[in-house]
Structure formats: C-alpha cells, structure tokens
Short mmCIF file of C-alpha atoms in Angstrom, two decimals:
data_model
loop_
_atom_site.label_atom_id
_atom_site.label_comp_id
_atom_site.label_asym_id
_atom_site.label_seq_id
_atom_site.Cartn_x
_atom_site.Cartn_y
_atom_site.Cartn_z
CA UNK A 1 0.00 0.00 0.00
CA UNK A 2 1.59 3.61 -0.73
CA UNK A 3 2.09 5.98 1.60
CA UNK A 4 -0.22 8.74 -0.23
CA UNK A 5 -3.21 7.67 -2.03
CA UNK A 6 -5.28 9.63 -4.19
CA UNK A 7 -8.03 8.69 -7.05
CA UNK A 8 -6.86 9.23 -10.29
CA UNK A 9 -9.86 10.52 -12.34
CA UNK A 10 -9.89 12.29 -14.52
CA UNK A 11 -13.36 14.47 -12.51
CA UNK A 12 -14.46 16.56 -15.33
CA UNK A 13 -16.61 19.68 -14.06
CA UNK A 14 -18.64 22.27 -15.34
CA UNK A 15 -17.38 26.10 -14.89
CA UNK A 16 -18.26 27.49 -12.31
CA UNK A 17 -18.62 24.01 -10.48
CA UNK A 18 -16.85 23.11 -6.91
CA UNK A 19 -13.94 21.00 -7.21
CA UNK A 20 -13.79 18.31 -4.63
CA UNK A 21 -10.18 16.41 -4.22
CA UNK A 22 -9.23 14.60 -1.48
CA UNK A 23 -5.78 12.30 -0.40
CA UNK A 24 -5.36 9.91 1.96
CA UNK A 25 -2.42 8.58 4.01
CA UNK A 26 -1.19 6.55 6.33
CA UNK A 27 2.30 7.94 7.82
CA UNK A 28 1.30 9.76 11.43
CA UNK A 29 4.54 11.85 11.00
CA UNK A 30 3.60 13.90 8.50
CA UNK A 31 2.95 17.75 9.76
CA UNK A 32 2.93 19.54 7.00
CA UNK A 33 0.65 18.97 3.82
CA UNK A 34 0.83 20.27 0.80
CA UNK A 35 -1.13 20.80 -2.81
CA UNK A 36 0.62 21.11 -5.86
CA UNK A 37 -0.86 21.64 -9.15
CA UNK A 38 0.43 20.07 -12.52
CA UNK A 39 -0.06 21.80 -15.96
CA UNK A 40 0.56 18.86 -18.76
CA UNK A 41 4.26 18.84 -19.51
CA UNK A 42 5.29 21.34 -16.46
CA UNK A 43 6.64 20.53 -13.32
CA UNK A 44 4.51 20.37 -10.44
CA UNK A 45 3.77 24.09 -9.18
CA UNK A 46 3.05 24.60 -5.28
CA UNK A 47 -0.92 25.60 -4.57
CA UNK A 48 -0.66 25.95 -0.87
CA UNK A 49 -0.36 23.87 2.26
CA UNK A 50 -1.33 23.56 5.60
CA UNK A 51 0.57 22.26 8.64
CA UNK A 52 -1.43 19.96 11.28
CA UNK A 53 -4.85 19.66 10.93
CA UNK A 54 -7.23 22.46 10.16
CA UNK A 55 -8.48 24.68 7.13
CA UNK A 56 -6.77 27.34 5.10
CA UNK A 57 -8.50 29.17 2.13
CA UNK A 58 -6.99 31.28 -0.42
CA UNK A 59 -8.88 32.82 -2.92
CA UNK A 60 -10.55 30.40 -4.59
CA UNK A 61 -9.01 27.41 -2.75
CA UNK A 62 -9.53 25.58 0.67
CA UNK A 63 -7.14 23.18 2.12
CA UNK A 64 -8.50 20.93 4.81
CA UNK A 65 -6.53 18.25 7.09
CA UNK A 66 -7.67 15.84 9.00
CA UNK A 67 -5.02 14.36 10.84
CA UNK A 68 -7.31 12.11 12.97
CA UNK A 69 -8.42 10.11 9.94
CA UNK A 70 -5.25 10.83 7.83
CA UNK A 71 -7.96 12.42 4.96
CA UNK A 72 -6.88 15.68 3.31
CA UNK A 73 -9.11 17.81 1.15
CA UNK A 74 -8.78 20.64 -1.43
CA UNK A 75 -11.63 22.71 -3.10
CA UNK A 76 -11.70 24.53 -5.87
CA UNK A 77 -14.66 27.24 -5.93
CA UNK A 78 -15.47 28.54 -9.09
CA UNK A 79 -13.59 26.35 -11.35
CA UNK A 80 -12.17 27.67 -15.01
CA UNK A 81 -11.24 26.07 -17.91
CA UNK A 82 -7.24 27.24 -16.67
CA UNK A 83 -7.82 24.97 -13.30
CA UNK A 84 -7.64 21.91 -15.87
CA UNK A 85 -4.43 20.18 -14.47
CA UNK A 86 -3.53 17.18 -12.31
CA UNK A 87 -3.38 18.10 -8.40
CA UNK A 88 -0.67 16.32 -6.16
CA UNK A 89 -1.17 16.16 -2.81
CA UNK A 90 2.20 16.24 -0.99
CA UNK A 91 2.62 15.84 2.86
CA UNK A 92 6.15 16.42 4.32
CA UNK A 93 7.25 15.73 7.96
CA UNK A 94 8.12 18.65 9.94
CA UNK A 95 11.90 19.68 8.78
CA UNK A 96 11.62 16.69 6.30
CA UNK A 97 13.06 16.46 2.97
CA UNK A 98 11.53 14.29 0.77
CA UNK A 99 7.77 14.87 -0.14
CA UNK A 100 6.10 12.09 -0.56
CA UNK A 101 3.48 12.28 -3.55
CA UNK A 102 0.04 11.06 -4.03
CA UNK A 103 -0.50 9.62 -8.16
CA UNK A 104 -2.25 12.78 -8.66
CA UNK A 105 -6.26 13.03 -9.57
CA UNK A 106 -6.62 14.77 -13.24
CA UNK A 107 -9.45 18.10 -13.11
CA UNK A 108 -10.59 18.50 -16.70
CA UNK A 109 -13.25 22.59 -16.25
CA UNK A 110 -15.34 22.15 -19.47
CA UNK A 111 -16.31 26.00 -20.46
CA UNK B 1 14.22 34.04 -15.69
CA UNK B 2 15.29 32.99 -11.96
CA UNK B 3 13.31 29.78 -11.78
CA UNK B 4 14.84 26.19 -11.78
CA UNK B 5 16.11 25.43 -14.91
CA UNK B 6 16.79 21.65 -16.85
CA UNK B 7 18.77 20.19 -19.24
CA UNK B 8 17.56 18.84 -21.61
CA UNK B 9 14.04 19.03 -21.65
CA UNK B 10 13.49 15.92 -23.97
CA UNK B 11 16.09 13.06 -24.47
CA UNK B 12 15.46 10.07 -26.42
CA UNK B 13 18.44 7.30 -26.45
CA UNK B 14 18.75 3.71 -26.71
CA UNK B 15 19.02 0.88 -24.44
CA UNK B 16 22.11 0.47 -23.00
CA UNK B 17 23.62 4.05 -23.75
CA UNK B 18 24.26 6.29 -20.89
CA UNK B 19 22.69 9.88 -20.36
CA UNK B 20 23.29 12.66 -18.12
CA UNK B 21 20.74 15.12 -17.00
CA UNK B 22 21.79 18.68 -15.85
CA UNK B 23 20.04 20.98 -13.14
CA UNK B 24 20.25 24.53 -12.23
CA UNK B 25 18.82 25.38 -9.03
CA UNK B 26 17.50 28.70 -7.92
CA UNK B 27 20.80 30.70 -7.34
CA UNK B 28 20.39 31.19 -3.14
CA UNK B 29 18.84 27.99 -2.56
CA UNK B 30 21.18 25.40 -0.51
CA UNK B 31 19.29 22.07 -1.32
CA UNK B 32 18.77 20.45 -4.22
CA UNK B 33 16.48 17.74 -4.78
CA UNK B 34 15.80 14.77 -7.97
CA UNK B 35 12.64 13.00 -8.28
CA UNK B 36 11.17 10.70 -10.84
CA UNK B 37 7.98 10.77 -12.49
CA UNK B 38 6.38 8.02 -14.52
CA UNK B 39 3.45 8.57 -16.54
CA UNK B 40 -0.06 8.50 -14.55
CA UNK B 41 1.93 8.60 -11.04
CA UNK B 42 2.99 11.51 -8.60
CA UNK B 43 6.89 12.44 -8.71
CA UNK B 44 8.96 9.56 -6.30
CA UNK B 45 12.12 11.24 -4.42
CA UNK B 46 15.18 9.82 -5.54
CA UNK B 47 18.19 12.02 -3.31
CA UNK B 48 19.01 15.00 -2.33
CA UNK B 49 21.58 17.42 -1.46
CA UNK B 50 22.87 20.40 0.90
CA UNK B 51 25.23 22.24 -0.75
CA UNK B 52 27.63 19.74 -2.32
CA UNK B 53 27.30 16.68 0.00
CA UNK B 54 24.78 14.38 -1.01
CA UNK B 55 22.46 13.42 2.20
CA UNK B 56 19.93 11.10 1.24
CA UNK B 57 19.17 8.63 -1.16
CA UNK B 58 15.94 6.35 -2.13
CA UNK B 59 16.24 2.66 -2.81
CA UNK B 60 14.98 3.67 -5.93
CA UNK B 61 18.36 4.84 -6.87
CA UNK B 62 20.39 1.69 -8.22
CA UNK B 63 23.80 1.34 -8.97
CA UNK B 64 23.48 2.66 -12.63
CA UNK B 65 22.01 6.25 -10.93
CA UNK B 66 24.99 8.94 -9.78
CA UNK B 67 23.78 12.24 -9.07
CA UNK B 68 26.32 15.12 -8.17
CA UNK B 69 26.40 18.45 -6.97
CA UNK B 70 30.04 19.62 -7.46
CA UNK B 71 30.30 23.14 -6.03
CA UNK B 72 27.36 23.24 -4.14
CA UNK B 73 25.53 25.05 -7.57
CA UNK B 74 24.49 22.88 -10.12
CA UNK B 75 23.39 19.30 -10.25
CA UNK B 76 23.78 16.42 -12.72
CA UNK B 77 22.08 12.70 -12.89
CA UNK B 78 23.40 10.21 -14.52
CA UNK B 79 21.65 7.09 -16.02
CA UNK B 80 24.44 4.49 -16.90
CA UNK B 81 23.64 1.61 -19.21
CA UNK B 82 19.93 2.83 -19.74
CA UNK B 83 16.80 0.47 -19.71
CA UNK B 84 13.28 0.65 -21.12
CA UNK B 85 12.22 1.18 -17.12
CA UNK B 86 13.93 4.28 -16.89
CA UNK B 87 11.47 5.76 -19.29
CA UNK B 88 10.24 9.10 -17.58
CA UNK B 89 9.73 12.80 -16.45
CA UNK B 90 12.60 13.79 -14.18
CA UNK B 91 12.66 16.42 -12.07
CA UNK B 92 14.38 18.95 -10.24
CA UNK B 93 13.37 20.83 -7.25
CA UNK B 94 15.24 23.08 -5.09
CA UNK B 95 14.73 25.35 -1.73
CA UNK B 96 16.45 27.42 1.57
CA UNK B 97 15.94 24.64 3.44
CA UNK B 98 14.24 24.99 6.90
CA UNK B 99 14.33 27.75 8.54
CA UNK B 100 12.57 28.82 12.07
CA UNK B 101 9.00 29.27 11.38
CA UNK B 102 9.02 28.60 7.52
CA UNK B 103 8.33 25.96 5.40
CA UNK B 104 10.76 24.30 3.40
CA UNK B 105 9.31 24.94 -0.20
CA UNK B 106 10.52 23.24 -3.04
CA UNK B 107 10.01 24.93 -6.42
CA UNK B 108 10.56 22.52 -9.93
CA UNK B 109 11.85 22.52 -12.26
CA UNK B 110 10.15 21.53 -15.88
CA UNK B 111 11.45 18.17 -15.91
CA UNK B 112 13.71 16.11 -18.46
CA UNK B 113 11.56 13.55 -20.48
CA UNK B 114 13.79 10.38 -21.01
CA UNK B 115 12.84 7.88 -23.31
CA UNK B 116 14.48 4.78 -23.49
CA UNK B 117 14.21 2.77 -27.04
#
C-alpha cells in the first residue's frame, strides 16, 4: 500500500462548479501537507499547504486536514477552464526532505 | 528568468547508452532535490543534497544512478547503461531549506523527459 493515495480521475466539471479532491495517508509523521498543481508537460507548481490539521482558504481554494483520519481535502470554488491540471497532494514531515506524492487526480473545467 | 532550470528538456536514447541530466537550481537555494515521475503517477524522491554533499538517497536509486552536486551550484544525474524502465519525467526541485518558522518549499523545475528505445 503507498504511503499517499489519491483517485486518479480524470473528474471533469462544469465552470463554475466546486472541485472536490481529497488524499489519503497513512504515515502519522507527517505535519505539514501540501497541494501542488500540474499543468501537462510542467513541473509540479506549489498551490498551498497547511501544517497539522485544520483549514486554510486562499482565494478560490480551501485546504483541509484531518489528521485524525489521515484524509486531506482541497476545493476549488469557481472552477475555469485554466484549473484543468492534475493536483498532487504532498505531505512532508516537519523539517523533512523528501515529499512524498500522491498519483495525482486529473481536473478537466469544461467551459 | 530565476526559476529552476533543466537540461535537456526531452532526451530520447537507446538501451544500453548512458545519459546525463543537468540541473540549475535557484541561485540562493542550498538544497537540491531529484525525483522521478512516470506517466499517470505523482513524482517519487530519488536524493538529495545540501550544498555539495549528497544526504539522502531512495532505494529507488540503483547502482546505474549517480547524481552530483560539485560546487554546491548545479546538479547532474546520470543514467548508466539505460533500460526501457527508466522511461520518464525527471525532475528537479530546489529550496532554503528549513528555517525557524518557515516551510521548506521546493520549487521545480520543468522536468527532463527520457525515453528509453
């Protein structure tokens, strides 16, 4: 079983819709918890994170850990075409140095 | 452009041959960091580096993988005696490192596509 597990897709949305991703994992130590984004071709680019459990929102995203069940969630409000990408969740340990990636779950924002 | 920058961005060779992949990290970032990505999956950490001295490595790295980091600068991987399996995206990441209160960020590079015939 890997570490970080998320479902692959591809979720294809409406604009405008709410994106719903979500990762789980299995590794307690992990503190911080991050959400890349992947553009076809690109290297991933970092979205934002959150450390422990809690929300963060910014702009048009929310970040939400869960470190009792080991569930992490992003959201996407809004969605455009330009969110169409594959989103990594990535949780790190605290003053860790590898992150350890999920498989990724492909968004596809039909305009 | 101050980004991470890689070398080259497409390389296809044949089995057997050996390739080297080159890395250019952001220019005030200490560590320096090589992942794999196959197609479908998330990127898999392969080492990393502070400075020059290399301070982890993954089982994933086998005896035909040598990655270096000279003068604490740039990087290079090198694939000896290349196999079909090493068909992928890698990619480069560097950051400060940790510092009080801050998260250690690593920014990517683009990512050399290897394909192995």
């Amino acid at each position: 079983q890997k570490e970080v597990e998320q479902d692959p897709g591809p979720l294809s949305v409406p604009e405008g819709a709410i994106v719903s991703l979500n990762c789980t994992y299995s590794n307690s130590a992990f503190q911080y918890f991050m959400w890349y984004r992947q553009y076809s071709r690109k290297g991933p680019e970092l979205l934002m994170y959150t450390y422990s459990s809690g929300n963060k929102e910014d702009g048009r995203f929310t970040a939400q850990v869960d470190k009792s069940s080991k569930y992490i969630s992003l959201f996407i409000r809004d969605s455009q075409p330009s969110d169409s990408a594959t989103y990594l969740c990535a949780p790190i340990k605290a003053a860790g140095n590898k992150l350890t990636f999920g498989g990724g779950t492909r968004v596809l924002v039909k305009p | 452009d101050t980004g991470v920058s890689q070398n080259p961005r497409h390389k296809i060779t044949k089995r057997g041959q050996n390739v080297t992949f080159r890395c250019d990290p952001i220019s005030e970032h200490n560590r320096l960091y090589w992942y794999r990505q196959t197609l479908g999956q998330g990127p898999e950490f392969l080492t990393y580096f502070q400075n020059e001295a290399q301070l982890e490595k993954s089982r994933l790295l086998s005896d035909r993988f040598s990655a270096e980091r000279p003068k604490g600068s740039f990087s290079t991987l090198e694939i000896q005696r290349t196999e079909q399996g090493d068909s992928a995206m890698y990619l480069c990441a560097s950051s400060e490192g940790w510092l009080s209160g801050r998260l250690n960020e690593q920014f990517f590079g683009p990512g050399t596509r290897l394909t192995v015939l």
